């Protein structure tokens, strides 16, 4: 497969604290968003104690490794180690800015999953991560995928 195909994704941010992260490092109105190029898009699919980000990535076979190579405004890193950024945004001194980011790896996604989603109009690839680190603060740096990692789910 040398052509690019579009694959729908959903990333779930779980374990959101009931009262948010208000006051963390002096920030207020703290919300997570997924980074898209230079912009940050806030989550939309809210569920109890979870927030979802829906997006699409292009994928094609990497010429050297044969592994999936994810492309598009949401994909970061090198072809061998692609990932997503989830940013924490808040207000401090009257200005809104991002102050932490977490990296969510795409490396475990296999061609079998991509081909199954591409063949369906109802499926997408989904994974969940925790919003909190071990100390209960907004998670940052590389975060582990929860449960079964990236899996096929209904849109």
Short mmCIF file of C-alpha atoms in Angstrom, two decimals:
data_model
loop_
_atom_site.label_atom_id
_atom_site.label_comp_id
_atom_site.label_asym_id
_atom_site.label_seq_id
_atom_site.Cartn_x
_atom_site.Cartn_y
_atom_site.Cartn_z
CA UNK A 1 0.00 0.00 0.00
CA UNK A 2 1.73 3.16 -1.20
CA UNK A 3 -1.32 5.38 -1.36
CA UNK A 4 -2.48 7.43 1.60
CA UNK A 5 -5.74 6.61 3.33
CA UNK A 6 -7.68 8.63 5.89
CA UNK A 7 -8.37 6.95 9.22
CA UNK A 8 -10.72 8.35 11.90
CA UNK A 9 -9.47 8.36 15.50
CA UNK A 10 -10.79 9.11 18.96
CA UNK A 11 -8.56 9.74 21.95
CA UNK A 12 -10.21 9.59 25.37
CA UNK A 13 -8.79 11.50 28.28
CA UNK A 14 -9.96 9.69 31.43
CA UNK A 15 -9.64 10.25 35.17
CA UNK A 16 -10.41 13.96 34.94
CA UNK A 17 -10.62 15.38 38.45
CA UNK A 18 -14.11 16.48 39.44
CA UNK A 19 -12.96 20.03 40.20
CA UNK A 20 -10.44 20.18 37.38
CA UNK A 21 -6.89 21.28 38.04
CA UNK A 22 -7.80 24.80 39.18
CA UNK A 23 -4.91 26.66 40.74
CA UNK A 24 -2.21 24.32 39.40
CA UNK A 25 0.98 26.40 38.99
CA UNK A 26 -1.16 29.54 39.30
CA UNK A 27 -3.38 28.74 36.29
CA UNK A 28 -7.16 28.99 36.22
CA UNK A 29 -9.76 27.75 33.72
CA UNK A 30 -7.53 24.74 32.94
CA UNK A 31 -8.70 22.59 30.04
CA UNK A 32 -7.05 19.93 27.87
CA UNK A 33 -6.85 20.16 24.09
CA UNK A 34 -5.30 18.21 21.26
CA UNK A 35 -2.56 19.98 19.33
CA UNK A 36 -3.19 20.50 15.62
CA UNK A 37 -0.25 22.25 14.04
CA UNK A 38 0.21 25.51 15.96
CA UNK A 39 -3.37 25.43 17.34
CA UNK A 40 -4.94 23.57 20.25
CA UNK A 41 -8.44 22.11 19.79
CA UNK A 42 -10.49 21.55 22.91
CA UNK A 43 -12.22 18.21 23.50
CA UNK A 44 -15.84 17.77 22.55
CA UNK A 45 -17.19 14.28 23.31
CA UNK A 46 -17.61 14.67 27.05
CA UNK A 47 -18.69 11.71 29.14
CA UNK A 48 -18.65 11.19 32.88
CA UNK A 49 -15.08 11.76 34.04
CA UNK A 50 -13.78 11.59 30.42
CA UNK A 51 -13.24 13.87 27.45
CA UNK A 52 -12.86 12.80 23.82
CA UNK A 53 -10.94 14.18 20.87
CA UNK A 54 -12.06 13.11 17.39
CA UNK A 55 -9.70 13.63 14.45
CA UNK A 56 -8.44 12.07 11.24
CA UNK A 57 -4.91 11.06 10.28
CA UNK A 58 -3.57 10.07 6.89
CA UNK A 59 -1.52 6.90 6.82
CA UNK A 60 0.72 5.23 4.28
CA UNK A 61 3.30 2.48 4.39
CA UNK A 62 6.77 3.67 5.39
CA UNK A 63 9.10 2.91 2.47
CA UNK A 64 11.90 1.42 4.61
CA UNK A 65 10.15 -0.31 7.50
CA UNK A 66 6.74 -1.11 6.02
CA UNK A 67 5.18 0.17 9.27
CA UNK A 68 2.29 2.62 9.26
CA UNK A 69 3.46 6.20 8.79
CA UNK A 70 0.89 8.63 10.20
CA UNK A 71 0.65 12.03 8.56
CA UNK A 72 -1.36 15.19 9.06
CA UNK A 73 -1.70 18.16 11.36
CA UNK A 74 -2.11 16.01 14.48
CA UNK A 75 0.91 13.73 13.91
CA UNK A 76 4.29 14.62 15.42
CA UNK A 77 7.68 12.94 15.66
CA UNK A 78 9.62 10.92 13.14
CA UNK A 79 8.12 8.27 10.83
CA UNK A 80 9.49 5.59 13.20
CA UNK A 81 8.02 7.18 16.33
CA UNK A 82 4.83 9.13 15.61
CA UNK A 83 2.73 10.53 18.44
CA UNK A 84 -0.04 12.99 19.36
CA UNK A 85 0.23 15.95 21.72
CA UNK A 86 -2.44 16.71 24.30
CA UNK A 87 -1.90 20.18 25.77
CA UNK A 88 -3.02 21.69 29.04
CA UNK A 89 -4.22 25.26 28.59
CA UNK A 90 -5.08 27.77 31.26
CA UNK A 91 -5.22 31.43 32.17
CA UNK A 92 -2.49 33.14 34.15
CA UNK A 93 -2.11 36.89 34.65
CA UNK A 94 -5.01 37.44 32.25
CA UNK A 95 -3.40 35.53 29.37
CA UNK A 96 -4.35 32.11 27.99
CA UNK A 97 -1.50 29.73 27.20
CA UNK A 98 -0.42 26.10 27.11
CA UNK A 99 1.71 25.04 30.05
CA UNK A 100 2.12 21.24 29.81
CA UNK A 101 1.88 18.60 27.08
CA UNK A 102 1.53 14.85 27.07
CA UNK A 103 2.74 12.59 24.28
CA UNK A 104 0.47 9.76 23.15
CA UNK A 105 2.23 7.15 21.02
CA UNK A 106 0.85 5.80 17.75
CA UNK A 107 3.59 3.14 17.47
CA UNK A 108 1.49 0.15 18.56
CA UNK A 109 -1.07 0.52 15.75
CA UNK A 110 -0.87 -2.36 13.27
CA UNK A 111 -1.85 -2.60 9.60
CA UNK A 112 -4.59 -5.10 10.43
CA UNK A 113 -6.35 -2.44 12.54
CA UNK A 114 -5.92 0.25 9.87
CA UNK A 115 -7.27 -1.98 7.11
CA UNK A 116 -10.30 -2.98 9.22
CA UNK A 117 -11.18 0.64 9.97
CA UNK A 118 -10.61 1.67 6.33
CA UNK A 119 -13.05 -1.04 5.22
CA UNK A 120 -15.77 0.17 7.62
CA UNK A 121 -17.86 3.31 7.64
CA UNK A 122 -18.76 2.86 11.31
CA UNK A 123 -15.42 2.12 12.98
CA UNK A 124 -12.48 4.19 14.18
CA UNK A 125 -9.28 3.66 16.14
CA UNK A 126 -9.61 4.58 19.79
CA UNK A 127 -7.35 4.72 22.84
CA UNK A 128 -7.56 6.17 26.34
CA UNK A 129 -5.00 7.82 28.61
CA UNK A 130 -5.24 9.18 32.13
CA UNK A 131 -5.47 12.94 32.62
CA UNK A 132 -3.60 12.71 35.92
CA UNK A 133 -0.07 11.75 36.83
CA UNK A 134 0.74 9.76 40.00
CA UNK A 135 0.59 12.92 42.12
CA UNK A 136 -2.84 13.94 40.78
CA UNK A 137 -1.46 16.76 38.60
CA UNK A 138 -2.15 17.24 34.86
CA UNK A 139 -0.32 14.40 33.11
CA UNK A 140 2.64 15.34 30.92
CA UNK A 141 5.51 13.77 28.97
CA UNK A 142 4.99 10.29 27.48
CA UNK A 143 1.88 8.70 28.94
CA UNK A 144 0.89 5.02 28.86
CA UNK A 145 -2.18 3.90 26.96
CA UNK A 146 -4.90 2.47 29.19
CA UNK A 147 -6.57 -0.90 28.74
CA UNK A 148 -5.94 -2.56 25.39
CA UNK A 149 -4.25 0.52 23.90
CA UNK A 150 -5.30 1.43 20.37
CA UNK A 151 -8.30 -0.67 19.40
CA UNK A 152 -11.18 -0.64 16.91
CA UNK A 153 -14.35 1.00 18.25
CA UNK A 154 -17.68 2.24 16.88
CA UNK A 155 -17.77 5.89 15.85
#
